[in-house]
Structure formats: C-alpha cells, structure tokens
Amino acid sequence: MAETAQPGVRQVVQVAAAAVAVVLGAAVLTSLLPEPAQRFIFHTPVTIAALIAGTAFVLWRVATRRPPEP
C-alpha cells in the first residue's frame, strides 16, 4: 500500500512546474500594477502575510481531514 501512495517523477515535475508558473504569474501581475501598488507590495510584509495565511490554511486542511474508511 505504501508503494502506491508515493508520487512518481511525473507528478513531482508537474507540481514543480505549477509552482514555477504561479511565481512567474505573480511576477507578471505585479509588474502590471501601477507604481504605488508595486511600492506597497514590495515595501510592506504582504508576502509574509500571504505565506502565513497559506500555511495556516494547509495545516487546517490536514488537521481536519478524516482518515480513509477501512
């Protein structure tokens, strides 16, 4: 059973590509913002707040997930 739960190389590459696409998309969207908005994003802890919120969401999902039925 443990062997079927392990991700393969294809899945790992897909997740890595998705992560790179998200970061590149965020960079492009940020570059399209007006200068005052860019200054706000770069000079305030917006990224840290987003990382904390994302981490809290993932931990909440993991903590509330029910185990599979036998």
Backbone as a printed PyTorch tensor [residue, N CA C, xyz], in Angstrom:
tensor([[[  0.8150,  -1.1850,   0.0000],
         [  0.0000,   0.0000,   0.0000],
         [  0.8650,   1.2560,   0.0000]],

        [[  1.9600,   1.2590,   0.7270],
         [  2.8090,   2.4440,   0.7960],
         [  3.4170,   2.7730,  -0.5630]],

        [[  3.6730,   1.7500,  -1.3700],
         [  4.2690,   1.9970,  -2.6800],
         [  3.3190,   2.7480,  -3.5950]],

        [[  2.0270,   2.4860,  -3.5240],
         [  1.0820,   3.1770,  -4.3910],
         [  0.8530,   4.6120,  -3.9530]],

        [[  1.1740,   4.9500,  -2.7070],
         [  0.9710,   6.3030,  -2.2110],
         [  2.1180,   7.2340,  -2.5930]],

        [[  3.2350,   6.7020,  -3.0570],
         [  4.3890,   7.5230,  -3.4020],
         [  4.1820,   8.1840,  -4.7650]],

        [[  4.4490,   9.4810,  -4.8550],
         [  4.3180,  10.1390,  -6.1540],
         [  5.4660,   9.7390,  -7.0690]],

        [[  5.1750,   9.7290,  -8.3430],
         [  6.2000,   9.4200,  -9.3290],
         [  6.9100,  10.6800,  -9.7860]],

        [[  7.8840,  10.4850, -10.6420],
         [  8.6560,  11.6070, -11.1680],
         [  7.7400,  12.5600, -11.9310]],

        [[  6.7990,  12.0150, -12.6640],
         [  5.8880,  12.8480, -13.4620],
         [  5.0780,  13.7890, -12.5660]],

        [[  4.5640,  13.2730, -11.4550],
         [  3.7700,  14.1080, -10.5560],
         [  4.6360,  15.1920,  -9.9040]],

        [[  5.8590,  14.8300,  -9.5470],
         [  6.7590,  15.8030,  -8.9290],
         [  7.0830,  16.9300,  -9.9110]],

        [[  7.3440,  16.5730, -11.1550],
         [  7.6420,  17.5840, -12.1760],
         [  6.4210,  18.4590, -12.4220]],

        [[  5.2330,  17.8810, -12.4150],
         [  4.0110,  18.6680, -12.6150],
         [  3.8110,  19.6800, -11.4890]],

        [[  4.0300,  19.2550, -10.2550],
         [  3.8810,  20.1730,  -9.1160],
         [  4.9390,  21.2670,  -9.1810]],

        [[  6.1630,  20.8990,  -9.5170],
         [  7.2370,  21.8950,  -9.6300],
         [  6.9260,  22.8960, -10.7390]],

        [[  6.4430,  22.4200, -11.8730],
         [  6.0900,  23.3190, -12.9750],
         [  4.9390,  24.2420, -12.5840]],

        [[  3.9730,  23.7230, -11.8540],
         [  2.8580,  24.5560, -11.3900],
         [  3.3590,  25.6410, -10.4390]],

        [[  4.2850,  25.2850,  -9.5540],
         [  4.8300,  26.2710,  -8.6140],
         [  5.5860,  27.3720,  -9.3630]],

        [[  6.3760,  26.9840, -10.3520],
         [  7.1120,  27.9740, -11.1500],
         [  6.1410,  28.8620, -11.9120]],

        [[  5.0830,  28.2800, -12.4650],
         [  4.0910,  29.0640, -13.2030],
         [  3.3930,  30.0710, -12.2940]],

        [[  3.0880,  29.6710, -11.0760],
         [  2.4330,  30.5870, -10.1320],
         [  3.3540,  31.7550,  -9.7960]],

        [[  4.6190,  31.4640,  -9.5450],
         [  5.5700,  32.5330,  -9.2090],
         [  5.7670,  33.4680, -10.3930]],

        [[  5.9230,  32.9230, -11.5890],
         [  6.0760,  33.7730, -12.7730],
         [  4.8210,  34.6000, -13.0270]],

        [[  3.6570,  33.9910, -12.8330],
         [  2.4010,  34.7240, -12.9850],
         [  2.2930,  35.8700, -11.9950]],

        [[  2.6880,  35.6190, -10.7530],
         [  2.6640,  36.6820,  -9.7430],
         [  3.6300,  37.8050, -10.1100]],

        [[  4.7870,  37.4560, -10.6510],
         [  5.7600,  38.4770, -11.0560],
         [  5.2130,  39.3260, -12.1960]],

        [[  4.5720,  38.6810, -13.1540],
         [  3.9950,  39.4250, -14.2870],
         [  2.8610,  40.3230, -13.8100]],

        [[  1.9770,  39.7850, -12.9750],
         [  0.8650,  40.5950, -12.4710],
         [  1.3670,  41.7760, -11.6470]],

        [[  2.3940,  41.5620, -10.8550],
         [  2.9470,  42.6560, -10.0580],
         [  3.5580,  43.7240, -10.9520]],

        [[  4.1910,  43.3100, -12.0310],
         [  4.8000,  44.2970, -12.9250],
         [  3.7510,  45.1270, -13.6570]],

        [[  2.5240,  44.6220, -13.7710],
         [  1.4590,  45.3570, -14.4470],
         [  0.7380,  46.3420, -13.5240]],

        [[  0.9860,  46.2460, -12.2300],
         [  0.3430,  47.1450, -11.2720],
         [  0.9060,  48.5540, -11.3980]],

        [[  0.1150,  49.5600, -11.0310],
         [  0.6660,  50.9230, -11.0070],
         [  1.7770,  51.0300,  -9.9570]],

        [[  2.6190,  52.0310, -10.1190],
         [  3.7930,  52.1600,  -9.2530],
         [  3.4540,  52.2430,  -7.7590]],

        [[  2.4240,  52.9730,  -7.3390],
         [  2.1110,  52.9900,  -5.8970],
         [  1.7290,  51.6020,  -5.3580]],

        [[  1.0310,  50.8290,  -6.1450],
         [  0.6700,  49.4720,  -5.7110],
         [  1.9090,  48.5810,  -5.6440]],

        [[  2.8040,  48.7320,  -6.6000],
         [  4.0530,  47.9740,  -6.5640],
         [  4.8630,  48.3420,  -5.3270]],

        [[  4.9210,  49.6220,  -5.0140],
         [  5.6590,  50.0700,  -3.8320],
         [  5.0500,  49.4590,  -2.5700]],

        [[  3.7170,  49.4120,  -2.5100],
         [  3.0410,  48.8070,  -1.3580],
         [  3.4110,  47.3300,  -1.2320]],

        [[  3.3730,  46.5990,  -2.3530],
         [  3.6850,  45.1660,  -2.3400],
         [  5.1370,  44.9310,  -1.9020]],

        [[  6.0590,  45.7280,  -2.4110],
         [  7.4810,  45.4830,  -2.1570],
         [  7.9720,  46.0360,  -0.8220]],

        [[  7.2890,  47.0220,  -0.2630],
         [  7.7850,  47.6650,   0.9510],
         [  6.9540,  47.3770,   2.1970]],

        [[  6.0100,  46.4820,   2.0920],
         [  5.2360,  46.0480,   3.2590],
         [  5.2930,  44.5250,   3.3220]],

        [[  4.9960,  43.9350,   4.4530],
         [  5.0920,  42.4730,   4.5900],
         [  3.8950,  41.7200,   4.0160]],

        [[  3.4660,  42.0850,   2.8230],
         [  2.3270,  41.4160,   2.1870],
         [  2.6540,  39.9600,   1.8900]],

        [[  3.8400,  39.7010,   1.4060],
         [  4.2330,  38.3290,   1.0740],
         [  4.2740,  37.4610,   2.3200]],

        [[  4.7890,  38.0000,   3.3990],
         [  4.8450,  37.2280,   4.6420],
         [  3.4340,  36.9070,   5.1230]],

        [[  2.5310,  37.8770,   5.0540],
         [  1.1470,  37.6430,   5.4640],
         [  0.4900,  36.5760,   4.5870]],

        [[  0.7560,  36.6180,   3.2890],
         [  0.1860,  35.6120,   2.3800],
         [  0.7460,  34.2190,   2.6910]],

        [[  2.0300,  34.1270,   2.9830],
         [  2.6220,  32.8380,   3.3340],
         [  2.0590,  32.2970,   4.6450]],

        [[  1.8640,  33.1660,   5.6240],
         [  1.2830,  32.7260,   6.8950],
         [ -0.1460,  32.2460,   6.6840]],

        [[ -0.9260,  32.9830,   5.9130],
         [ -2.3160,  32.5870,   5.6510],
         [ -2.3650,  31.2640,   4.8830]],

        [[ -1.5190,  31.1040,   3.8770],
         [ -1.4880,  29.8600,   3.1170],
         [ -1.0690,  28.6750,   3.9660]],

        [[ -0.0780,  28.8730,   4.8020],
         [  0.3740,  27.7980,   5.6960],
         [ -0.7200,  27.4190,   6.6840]],

        [[ -1.3980,  28.4110,   7.2390],
         [ -2.4960,  28.1380,   8.1740],
         [ -3.6140,  27.3590,   7.4910]],

        [[ -3.9230,  27.7110,   6.2550],
         [ -4.9670,  27.0050,   5.5140],
         [ -4.5810,  25.5480,   5.2700]],

        [[ -3.3580,  25.3180,   4.8450],
         [ -2.9060,  23.9410,   4.5840],
         [ -2.9070,  23.1260,   5.8700]],

        [[ -2.4060,  23.7040,   6.9560],
         [ -2.3980,  22.9860,   8.2290],
         [ -3.8230,  22.6890,   8.7070]],

        [[ -4.7310,  23.6320,   8.5180],
         [ -6.1330,  23.4050,   8.8960],
         [ -6.7400,  22.2600,   8.0900]],

        [[ -6.4520,  22.2390,   6.7820],
         [ -6.9750,  21.1560,   5.9260],
         [ -6.4250,  19.8010,   6.3570]],

        [[ -5.1430,  19.7450,   6.6750],
         [ -4.5310,  18.4870,   7.0990],
         [ -5.1000,  18.0490,   8.4430]],

        [[ -5.2920,  18.9790,   9.3540],
         [ -5.7680,  18.6640,  10.6960],
         [ -7.2250,  18.2050,  10.6960]],

        [[ -8.0250,  18.6830,   9.7630],
         [ -9.4520,  18.3380,   9.7650],
         [ -9.7910,  17.2140,   8.7960]],

        [[ -8.8200,  16.6760,   8.1080],
         [ -9.0840,  15.5910,   7.1650],
         [ -9.3890,  14.3180,   7.9300]],

        [[-10.4270,  13.6300,   7.5200],
         [-10.7850,  12.3640,   8.1490],
         [ -9.9640,  11.2390,   7.5280]],

        [[ -9.6310,  10.2450,   8.3500],
         [ -8.8920,   9.1070,   7.7910],
         [ -9.7930,   8.3040,   6.8510]],

        [[ -9.1870,   7.6100,   5.8960],
         [ -9.9970,   6.8280,   4.9500],
         [-10.7290,   5.6960,   5.6660]],

        [[-11.8750,   5.3560,   5.1290],
         [-12.6650,   4.2490,   5.6810],
         [-11.9640,   2.9240,   5.3820]],

        [[-11.9620,   1.9900,   6.3440],
         [-11.2800,   0.6960,   6.1040],
         [-12.0520,  -0.1770,   5.1350]]])
